[in-house]
XYZ file of C-alpha atoms in Angstrom:
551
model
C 19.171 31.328 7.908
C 18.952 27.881 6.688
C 21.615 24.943 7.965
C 23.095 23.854 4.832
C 24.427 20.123 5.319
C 26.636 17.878 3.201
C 26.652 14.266 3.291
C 29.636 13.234 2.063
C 30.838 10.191 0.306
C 28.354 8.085 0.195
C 27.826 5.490 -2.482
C 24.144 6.991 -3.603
C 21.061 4.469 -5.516
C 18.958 6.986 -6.655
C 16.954 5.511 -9.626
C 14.987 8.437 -10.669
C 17.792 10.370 -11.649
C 19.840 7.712 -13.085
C 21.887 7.037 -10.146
C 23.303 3.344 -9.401
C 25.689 2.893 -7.037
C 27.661 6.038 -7.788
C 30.059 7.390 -4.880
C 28.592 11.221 -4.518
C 28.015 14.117 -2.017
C 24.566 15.319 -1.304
C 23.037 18.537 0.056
C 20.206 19.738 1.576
C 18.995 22.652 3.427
C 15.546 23.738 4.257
C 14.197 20.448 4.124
C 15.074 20.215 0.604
C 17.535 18.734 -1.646
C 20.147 21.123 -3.590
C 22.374 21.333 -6.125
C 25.984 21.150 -4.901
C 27.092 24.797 -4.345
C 28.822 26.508 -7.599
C 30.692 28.587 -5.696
C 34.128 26.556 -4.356
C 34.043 28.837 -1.037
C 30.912 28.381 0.137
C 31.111 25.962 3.086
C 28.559 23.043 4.397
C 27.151 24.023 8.168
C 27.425 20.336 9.069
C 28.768 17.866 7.374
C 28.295 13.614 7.431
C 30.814 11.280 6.525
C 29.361 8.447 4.706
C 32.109 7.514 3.134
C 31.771 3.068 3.128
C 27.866 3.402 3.252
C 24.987 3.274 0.892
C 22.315 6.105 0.424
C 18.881 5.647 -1.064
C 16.027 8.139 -0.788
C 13.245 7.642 2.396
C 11.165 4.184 1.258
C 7.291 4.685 0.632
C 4.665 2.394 0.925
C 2.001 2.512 -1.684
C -0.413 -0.336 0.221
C -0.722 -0.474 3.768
C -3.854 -0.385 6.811
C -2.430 2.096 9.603
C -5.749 4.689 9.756
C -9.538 4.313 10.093
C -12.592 2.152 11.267
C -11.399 -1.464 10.240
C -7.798 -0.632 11.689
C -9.140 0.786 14.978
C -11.444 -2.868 14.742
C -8.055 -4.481 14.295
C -6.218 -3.102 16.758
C -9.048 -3.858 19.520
C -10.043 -7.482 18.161
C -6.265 -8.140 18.563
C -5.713 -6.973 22.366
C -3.725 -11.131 22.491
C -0.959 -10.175 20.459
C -0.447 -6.577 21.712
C -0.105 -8.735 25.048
C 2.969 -10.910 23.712
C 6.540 -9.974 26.493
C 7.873 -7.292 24.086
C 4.900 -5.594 22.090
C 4.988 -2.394 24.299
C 6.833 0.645 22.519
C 9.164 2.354 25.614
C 9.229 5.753 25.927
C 11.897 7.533 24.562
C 14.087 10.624 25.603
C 14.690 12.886 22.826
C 17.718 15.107 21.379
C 15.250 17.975 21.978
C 15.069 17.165 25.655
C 11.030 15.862 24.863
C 9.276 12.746 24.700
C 9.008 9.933 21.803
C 4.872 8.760 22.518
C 4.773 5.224 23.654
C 2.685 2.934 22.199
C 2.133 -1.237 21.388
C 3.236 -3.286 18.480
C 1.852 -5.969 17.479
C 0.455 -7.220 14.141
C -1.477 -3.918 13.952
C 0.445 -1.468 15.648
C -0.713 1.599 17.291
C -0.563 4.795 15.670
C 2.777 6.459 17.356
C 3.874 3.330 16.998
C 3.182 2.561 13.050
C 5.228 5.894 12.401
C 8.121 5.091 14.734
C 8.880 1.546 13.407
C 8.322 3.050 9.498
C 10.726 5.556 10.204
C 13.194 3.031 11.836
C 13.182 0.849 8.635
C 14.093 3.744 6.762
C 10.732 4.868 5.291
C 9.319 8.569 5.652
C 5.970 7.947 3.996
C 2.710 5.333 3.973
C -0.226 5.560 2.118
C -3.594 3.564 3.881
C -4.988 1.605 0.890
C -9.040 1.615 1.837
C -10.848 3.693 3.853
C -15.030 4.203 3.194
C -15.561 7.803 2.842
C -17.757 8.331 5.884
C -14.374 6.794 7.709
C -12.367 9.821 6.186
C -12.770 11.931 9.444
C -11.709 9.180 12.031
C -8.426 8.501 9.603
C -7.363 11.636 9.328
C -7.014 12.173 13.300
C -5.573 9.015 13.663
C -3.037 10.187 10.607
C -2.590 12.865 12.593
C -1.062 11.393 15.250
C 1.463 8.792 13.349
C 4.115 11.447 13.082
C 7.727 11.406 11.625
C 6.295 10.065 8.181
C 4.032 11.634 5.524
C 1.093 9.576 4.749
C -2.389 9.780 3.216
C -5.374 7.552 2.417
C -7.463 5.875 -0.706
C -11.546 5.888 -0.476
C -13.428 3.637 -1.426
C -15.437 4.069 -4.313
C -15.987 0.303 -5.680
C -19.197 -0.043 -4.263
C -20.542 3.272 -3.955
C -24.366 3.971 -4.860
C -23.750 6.550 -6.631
C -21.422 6.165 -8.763
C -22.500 2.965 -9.505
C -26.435 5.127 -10.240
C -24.277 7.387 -13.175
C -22.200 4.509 -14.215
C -25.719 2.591 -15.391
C -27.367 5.911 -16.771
C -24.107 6.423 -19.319
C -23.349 9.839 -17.422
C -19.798 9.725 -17.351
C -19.875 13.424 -17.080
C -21.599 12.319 -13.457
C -18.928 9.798 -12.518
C -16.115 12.427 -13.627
C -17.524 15.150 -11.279
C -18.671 13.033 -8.349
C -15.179 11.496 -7.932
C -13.860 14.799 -7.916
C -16.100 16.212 -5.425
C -15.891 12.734 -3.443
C -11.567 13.025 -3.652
C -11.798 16.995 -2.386
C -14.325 16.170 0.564
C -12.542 13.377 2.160
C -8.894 14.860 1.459
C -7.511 11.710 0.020
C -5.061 10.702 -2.195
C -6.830 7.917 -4.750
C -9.793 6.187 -5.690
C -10.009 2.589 -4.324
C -11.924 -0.256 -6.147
C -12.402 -3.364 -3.879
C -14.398 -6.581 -4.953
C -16.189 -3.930 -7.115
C -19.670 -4.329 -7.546
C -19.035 -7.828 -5.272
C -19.447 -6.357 -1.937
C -22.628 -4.739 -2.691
C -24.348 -8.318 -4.239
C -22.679 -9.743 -0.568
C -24.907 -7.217 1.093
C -27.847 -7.444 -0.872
C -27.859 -11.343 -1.342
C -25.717 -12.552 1.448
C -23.414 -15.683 1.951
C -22.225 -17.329 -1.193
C -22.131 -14.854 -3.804
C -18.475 -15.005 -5.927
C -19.267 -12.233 -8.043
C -17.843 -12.314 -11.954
C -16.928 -9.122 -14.361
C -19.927 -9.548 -15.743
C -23.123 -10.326 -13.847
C -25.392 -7.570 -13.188
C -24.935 -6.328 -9.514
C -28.785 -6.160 -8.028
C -30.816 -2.785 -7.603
C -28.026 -1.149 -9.644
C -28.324 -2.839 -13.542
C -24.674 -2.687 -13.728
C -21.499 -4.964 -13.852
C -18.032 -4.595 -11.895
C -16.827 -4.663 -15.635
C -18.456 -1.695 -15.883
C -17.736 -0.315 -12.643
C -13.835 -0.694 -13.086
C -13.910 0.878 -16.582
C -16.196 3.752 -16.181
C -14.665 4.492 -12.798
C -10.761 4.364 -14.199
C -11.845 6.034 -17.672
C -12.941 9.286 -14.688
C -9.621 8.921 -12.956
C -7.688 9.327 -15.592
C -9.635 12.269 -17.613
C -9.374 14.095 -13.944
C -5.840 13.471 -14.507
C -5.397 12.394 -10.612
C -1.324 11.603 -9.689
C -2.153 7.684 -9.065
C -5.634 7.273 -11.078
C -7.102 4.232 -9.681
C -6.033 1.418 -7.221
C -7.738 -1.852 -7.465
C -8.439 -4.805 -5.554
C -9.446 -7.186 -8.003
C -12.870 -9.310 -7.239
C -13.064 -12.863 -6.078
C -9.639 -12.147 -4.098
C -8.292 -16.008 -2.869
C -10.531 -17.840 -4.796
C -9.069 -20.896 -6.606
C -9.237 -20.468 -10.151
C -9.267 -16.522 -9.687
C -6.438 -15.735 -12.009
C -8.893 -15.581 -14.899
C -10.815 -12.656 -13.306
C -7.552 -11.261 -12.748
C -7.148 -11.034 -16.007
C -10.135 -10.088 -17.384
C -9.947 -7.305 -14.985
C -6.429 -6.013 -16.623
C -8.546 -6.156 -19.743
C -11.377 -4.022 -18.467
C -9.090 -1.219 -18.283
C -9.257 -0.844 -22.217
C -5.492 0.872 -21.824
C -6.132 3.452 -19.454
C -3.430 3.562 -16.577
C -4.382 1.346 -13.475
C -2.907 -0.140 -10.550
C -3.827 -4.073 -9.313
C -2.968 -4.234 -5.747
C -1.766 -6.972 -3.854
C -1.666 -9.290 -6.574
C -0.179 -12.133 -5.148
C -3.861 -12.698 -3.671
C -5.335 -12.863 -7.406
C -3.345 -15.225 -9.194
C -4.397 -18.616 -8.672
C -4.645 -21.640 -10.287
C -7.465 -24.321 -9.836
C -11.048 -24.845 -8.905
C -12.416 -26.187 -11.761
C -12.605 -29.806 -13.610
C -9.555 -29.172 -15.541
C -7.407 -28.146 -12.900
C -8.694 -29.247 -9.456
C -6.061 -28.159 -7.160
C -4.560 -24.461 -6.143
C -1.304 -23.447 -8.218
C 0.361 -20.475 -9.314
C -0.717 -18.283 -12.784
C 1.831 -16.095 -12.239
C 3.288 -16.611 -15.854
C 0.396 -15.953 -17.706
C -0.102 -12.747 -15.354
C 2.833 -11.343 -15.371
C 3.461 -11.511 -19.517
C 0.208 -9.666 -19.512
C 1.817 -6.939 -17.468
C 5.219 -7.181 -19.339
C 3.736 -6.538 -22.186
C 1.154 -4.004 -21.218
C 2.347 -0.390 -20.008
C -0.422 1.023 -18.924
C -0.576 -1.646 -15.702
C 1.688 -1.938 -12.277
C 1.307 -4.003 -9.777
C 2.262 -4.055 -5.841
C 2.460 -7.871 -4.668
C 0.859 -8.759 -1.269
C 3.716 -10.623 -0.106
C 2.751 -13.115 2.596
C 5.003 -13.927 5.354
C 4.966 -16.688 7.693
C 3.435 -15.969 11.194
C 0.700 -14.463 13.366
C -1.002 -11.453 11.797
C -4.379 -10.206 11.090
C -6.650 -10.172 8.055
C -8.545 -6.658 7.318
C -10.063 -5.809 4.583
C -12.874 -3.823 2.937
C -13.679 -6.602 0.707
C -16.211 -7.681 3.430
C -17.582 -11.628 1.404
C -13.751 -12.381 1.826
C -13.629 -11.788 5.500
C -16.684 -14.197 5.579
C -15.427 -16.497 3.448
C -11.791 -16.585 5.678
C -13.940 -16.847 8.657
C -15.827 -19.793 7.748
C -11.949 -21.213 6.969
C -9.974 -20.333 10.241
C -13.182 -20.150 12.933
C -11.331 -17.624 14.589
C -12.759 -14.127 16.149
C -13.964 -12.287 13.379
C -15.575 -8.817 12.872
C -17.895 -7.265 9.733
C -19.034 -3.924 9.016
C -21.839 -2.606 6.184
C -20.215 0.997 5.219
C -23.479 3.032 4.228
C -24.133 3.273 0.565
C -20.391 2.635 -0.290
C -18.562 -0.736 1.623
C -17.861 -3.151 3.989
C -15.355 -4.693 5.958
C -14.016 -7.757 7.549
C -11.548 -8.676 10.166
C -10.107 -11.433 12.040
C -6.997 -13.172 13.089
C -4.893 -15.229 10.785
C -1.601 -17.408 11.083
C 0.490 -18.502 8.241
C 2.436 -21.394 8.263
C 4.907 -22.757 6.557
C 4.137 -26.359 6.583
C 0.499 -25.564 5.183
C 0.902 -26.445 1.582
C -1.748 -23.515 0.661
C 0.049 -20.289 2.825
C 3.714 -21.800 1.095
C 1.744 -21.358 -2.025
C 1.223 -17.816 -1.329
C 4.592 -17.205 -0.291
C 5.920 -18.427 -3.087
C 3.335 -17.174 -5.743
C 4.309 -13.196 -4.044
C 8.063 -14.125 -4.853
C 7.482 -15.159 -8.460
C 6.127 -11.908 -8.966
C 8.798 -9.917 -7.870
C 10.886 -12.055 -10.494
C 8.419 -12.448 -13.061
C 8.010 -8.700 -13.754
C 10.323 -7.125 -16.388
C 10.306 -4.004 -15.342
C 10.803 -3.492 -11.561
C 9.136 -0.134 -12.101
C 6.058 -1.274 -12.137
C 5.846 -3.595 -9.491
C 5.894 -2.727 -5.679
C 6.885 -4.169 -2.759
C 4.242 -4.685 -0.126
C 3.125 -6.730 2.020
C -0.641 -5.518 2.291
C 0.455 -4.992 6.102
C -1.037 -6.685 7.951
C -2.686 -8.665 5.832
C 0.438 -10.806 4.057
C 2.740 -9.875 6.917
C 3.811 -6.756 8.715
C 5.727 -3.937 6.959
C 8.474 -5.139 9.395
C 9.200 -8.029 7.269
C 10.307 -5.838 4.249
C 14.105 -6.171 5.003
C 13.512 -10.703 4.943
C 11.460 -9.926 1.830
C 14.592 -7.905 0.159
C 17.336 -10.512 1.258
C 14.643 -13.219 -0.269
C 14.622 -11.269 -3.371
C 18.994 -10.435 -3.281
C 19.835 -13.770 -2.424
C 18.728 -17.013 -4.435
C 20.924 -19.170 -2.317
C 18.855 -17.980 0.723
C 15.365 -18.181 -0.938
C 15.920 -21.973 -2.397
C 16.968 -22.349 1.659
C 13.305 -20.914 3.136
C 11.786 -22.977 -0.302
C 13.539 -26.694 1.045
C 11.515 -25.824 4.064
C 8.069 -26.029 2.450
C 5.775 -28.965 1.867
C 7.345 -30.533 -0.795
C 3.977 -30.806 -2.857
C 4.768 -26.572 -3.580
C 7.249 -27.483 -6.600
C 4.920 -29.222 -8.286
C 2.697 -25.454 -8.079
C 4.778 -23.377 -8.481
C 7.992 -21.991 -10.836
C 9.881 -20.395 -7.713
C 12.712 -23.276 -8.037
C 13.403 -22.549 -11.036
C 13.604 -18.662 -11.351
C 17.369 -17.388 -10.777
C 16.675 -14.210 -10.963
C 18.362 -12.147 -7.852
C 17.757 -8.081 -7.019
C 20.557 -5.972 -7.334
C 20.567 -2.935 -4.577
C 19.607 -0.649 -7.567
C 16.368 -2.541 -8.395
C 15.910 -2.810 -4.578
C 15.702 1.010 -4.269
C 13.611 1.000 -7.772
C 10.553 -1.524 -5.704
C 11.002 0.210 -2.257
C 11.523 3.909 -3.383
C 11.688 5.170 -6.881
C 8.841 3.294 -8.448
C 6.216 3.969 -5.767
C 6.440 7.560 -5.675
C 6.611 7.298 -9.600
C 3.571 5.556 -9.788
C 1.979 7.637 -6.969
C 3.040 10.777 -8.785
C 4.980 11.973 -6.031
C 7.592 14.431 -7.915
C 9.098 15.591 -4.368
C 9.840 12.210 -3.378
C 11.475 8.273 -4.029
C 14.434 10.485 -5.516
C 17.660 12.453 -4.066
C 17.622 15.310 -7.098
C 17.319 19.291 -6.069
C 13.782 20.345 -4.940
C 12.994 16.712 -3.588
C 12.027 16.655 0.227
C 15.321 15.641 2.064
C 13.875 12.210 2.997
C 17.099 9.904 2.970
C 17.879 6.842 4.059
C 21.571 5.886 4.881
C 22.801 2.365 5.299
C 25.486 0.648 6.387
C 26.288 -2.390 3.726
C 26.086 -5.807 4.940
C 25.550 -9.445 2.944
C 23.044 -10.229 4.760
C 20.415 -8.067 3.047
C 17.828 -8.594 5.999
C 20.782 -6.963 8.382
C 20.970 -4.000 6.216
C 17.773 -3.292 5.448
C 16.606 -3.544 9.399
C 18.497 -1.287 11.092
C 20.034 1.991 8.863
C 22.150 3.656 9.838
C 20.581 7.437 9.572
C 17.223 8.495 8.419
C 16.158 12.122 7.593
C 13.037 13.535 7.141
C 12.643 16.748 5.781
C 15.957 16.976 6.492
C 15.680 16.370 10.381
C 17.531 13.590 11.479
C 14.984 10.916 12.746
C 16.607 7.877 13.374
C 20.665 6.876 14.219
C 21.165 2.942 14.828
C 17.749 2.641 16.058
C 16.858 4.926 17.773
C 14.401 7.812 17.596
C 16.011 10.986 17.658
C 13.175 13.301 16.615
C 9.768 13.203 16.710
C 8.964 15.327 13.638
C 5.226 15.727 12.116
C 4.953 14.650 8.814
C 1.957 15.888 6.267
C -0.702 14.340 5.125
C -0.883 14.315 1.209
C -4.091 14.384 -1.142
C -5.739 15.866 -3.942
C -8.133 18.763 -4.406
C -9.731 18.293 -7.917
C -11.607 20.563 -9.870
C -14.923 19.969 -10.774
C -18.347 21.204 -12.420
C -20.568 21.998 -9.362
C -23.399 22.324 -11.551
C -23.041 18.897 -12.731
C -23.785 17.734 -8.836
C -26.879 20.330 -8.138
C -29.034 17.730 -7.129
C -26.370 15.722 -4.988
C -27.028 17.071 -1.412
C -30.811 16.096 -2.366
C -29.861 12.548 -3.200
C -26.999 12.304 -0.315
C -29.742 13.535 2.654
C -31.871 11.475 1.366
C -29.770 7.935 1.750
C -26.744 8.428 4.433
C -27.712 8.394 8.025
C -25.157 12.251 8.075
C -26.331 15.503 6.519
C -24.664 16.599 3.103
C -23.554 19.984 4.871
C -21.662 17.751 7.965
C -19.749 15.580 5.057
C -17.018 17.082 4.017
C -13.539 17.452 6.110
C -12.025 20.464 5.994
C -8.226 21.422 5.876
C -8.196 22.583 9.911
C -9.356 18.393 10.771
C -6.413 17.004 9.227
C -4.830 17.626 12.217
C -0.980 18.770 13.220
């Protein structure tokens, strides 16, 4: 029979259902939340005193690289910083008298790992933002083994042949099944756009292409305006839980805000997510404004005012990481800026990729911009619903910097503080002085929790309500946000307990979530013909089937 457990209390966040800062019991049993029991006499099997500490449900994050080819790239290019006194994971003894896996940290960390050091922070799920579908195999295994959370992927679909082939012919019929067929195959949770339509004219023309919305891409008749649109307009006729996730093109580009904009347009209403938008939102580069600034403003009232558009930010944090992305020009382009190592990949018929080191700094005017243009649109935003925190680990910082991100956001004293420490040529860029705006612990839970799984349309989880998966988070309440948030108290997963003050305490195996969409077959006859006759792997040999996904 079941354990039925009470946590008793608590002072519970718990946005989705209303919840702010409410003193509360909670139960679960079976890995599930439940309704507190009707009947007086019935008894909890084990009960938790949380009486003095907050409770929010397990965090998710909605944009992160933790699985597949440019990660594996990563984690070899980066063999330095997996080297630095302290980047080896110890094993650990567990409550069940087994083993936590050891593993190395790091800017990219390995696998066991990645799940370990989520769950530690409190989160019990991770979604990898871009993988190319031919990488879909390779991801799941190494999902597979980052236990303890649940997780799944996006595929890339910006770029694709394809798609891009039916987009041009007006067969949105095409697009509509091929998505769903391309979703089912690879087992994966979203479509991705990146640099749409911009990483193919990379390939095709090389160096020093910046791609607009709307020149034609080569070979293909057809513009990333009309990729993003026809490709979004699918997603959300399919009806998909999160229908499209895009990284805007000309990411980092001075003067890029416009595209950023027009891009928001391009959606013609339909629901879409911009991703790491922090990246897409500057000022300059042209006669009328010659240096980088920030365009949050103008951004963010677009989103205010527009429903049908979230946003998760790309928050970049000062120090040693590494840049990966399948947006392969911009891995050039960063390349030819820090001279560093740096590694590219052509995906067949659908990507690219680039990698390399990066440092920010805080003293470089530029990366202060960026840390400060992330921060303005965490305040800028309206509704904190529909914007996410992230830090497009590793790319703006590791996920481990999510509990300095939350103090910055909780704490203007503290942020003006970092700000004084910045070239002082940033206030002239940037509103960050004069926002005042600070995050209350329900808003927190809202960017970290509730709105990701919202947007994700994860019913069973970001929420503490009966029939959610017992993922909970419990804290012990501190000032110092950055305290709080780094080392809670508890964490359950499904119920299990996973982590007390630190330390692992089971090694649980989470699930890997995607879709399985419907679809006319009839309307793809002639697809294994076409597929056979351009990828390098036979049609029948593509798809992965629900025994691969591993444990």
């Amino acid at each position: 029979m079941a354990t039925l457990t009470k946590i008793a209390g608590g002072t519970v966040y718990d946005p989705a259902n209303g919840i702010e800062g409410e003193v509360r019991d909670l139960w679960f049993s079976a890995g599930r939340m439940v309704a507190p029991p009707s009947d007086p006499g019935v008894k909890a099997d084990r009960v938790i005193d949380a009486a003095g500490l907050v409770i929010m449900p397990g965090g998710v994050d909605m944009h992160c690289h933790i699985a597949g080819p440019k990660v594996n790239v990563g984690r070899k290019l980066r063999a330095d910083d997996r080297r630095d006194p302290g980047a080896a994971l110890e094993r650990t003894r567990l409550r069940d008298g087994g083993w936590a896996r050891s593993g190395t940290l790091g800017s990219v960390p390995s696998t066991f790992a990645t799940a370990y050091k989520y769950a530690a922070l409190g989160y019990t799920a991770a979604f990898d933002a871009a993988v190319p579908p031919l990488g879909a195999r390779q991801a799941h295994q190494e999902l597979a083994d980052t236990p303890s959370i649940d997780r799944g992927f996006y595929t890339l679909v910006g770029n694709n042949h394809y798609l891009m082939e039916q987009i041009a012919a007006g067969e949105p019929d095409g697009v509509e099944a091929y998505l769903a067929w391309l979703l089912s195959a690879t087992k994966s949770y979203a479509p991705k756009l990146v640099n749409p339509g911009g990483v193919e004219v990379w390939k095709q023309l090389g160096a020093g292409q910046s791609t607009g919305l709307d020149d034609l891409v080569p070979t293909f008749d057809v513009t990333p305006r009309e990729i993003i649109l026809g490709i979004t307009r699918a997603a959300n006729t399919l009806g998909l839980p999160h229908p499209v996730h895009i990284h805007c093109n000309q990411l980092g580009m001075p003067g890029n805000w416009r595209t950023t904009l027009e891009t928001m347009n391009a959606l013609e209403g339909h629901r879409g997510h911009l991703t790491h938008i922090q990246f897409h939102s500057y000022g300059g580069g042209d006669a009328e404004e010659t240096s980088l600034s920030s365009q949050v403003a103008e951004l963010a009232e677009y989103v205010n005012s527009h429903q049908n558009l979230s946003v998760d930010v790309g928050q970049v944090m000062f120090g040693n990481t590494t840049s990966m992305t399948g947006d392969g020009p911009l891995g050039y382009y960063l390349r030819n800026i820090y001279g560093d190592r740096w590694y590219s990949a052509d995906g067949e018929v659908e990507s690219g990729c680039g990698v390399m080191p990066i440092e920010y700094k805080n003293k470089n005017l530029v990366h202060a911009l960026q840390w400060a243009i992330g921060l303005e649109w965490y305040l800028a935003v309206d509704d904190p619903w529909r914007v996410v925190m992230s830090t497009d680990h590793p790319n703006g910082g590791s996920f481990l910097a999510y509990p300095e991100i939350i103090r910055l956001l909780a704490d203007r004293t503290y942020r003006s503080d970092v700000l004084a420490t910045c070239p002082k040529g940033l206030l002239e860029r940037t509103a960050l002085a004069d926002m005042d705006r600070e995050y209350t612990l329900h808003e927190i839970a809202i960017i970290t929790r509730a709105g990701p799984a919202r947007l994700l349309g994860l019913k069973q989880k970001g929420h503490l309500g009966p029939g959610a998966d017992a993922d909970i988070t419990i804290y012990t309440p501190s000032e110092n946000y950055a305290e709080m948030f780094q080392l809670p108290r508890m964490v359950f997963k499904a119920g299990e307990l996973l982590v007390e003050q630190g330390e692992i305490r089971t090694a649980t195996t989470g699930r890997t979530l995607h879709v399985d969409v419907p679809y006319d077959e009839a309307r793809l006859a002639k697809l294994p013909e076409w597929f056979n006759s351009r990828y390098s792997l036979e049609f029948e040999n593509f798809a992965v089937s629900e025994e691969e996904l591993g444990r």
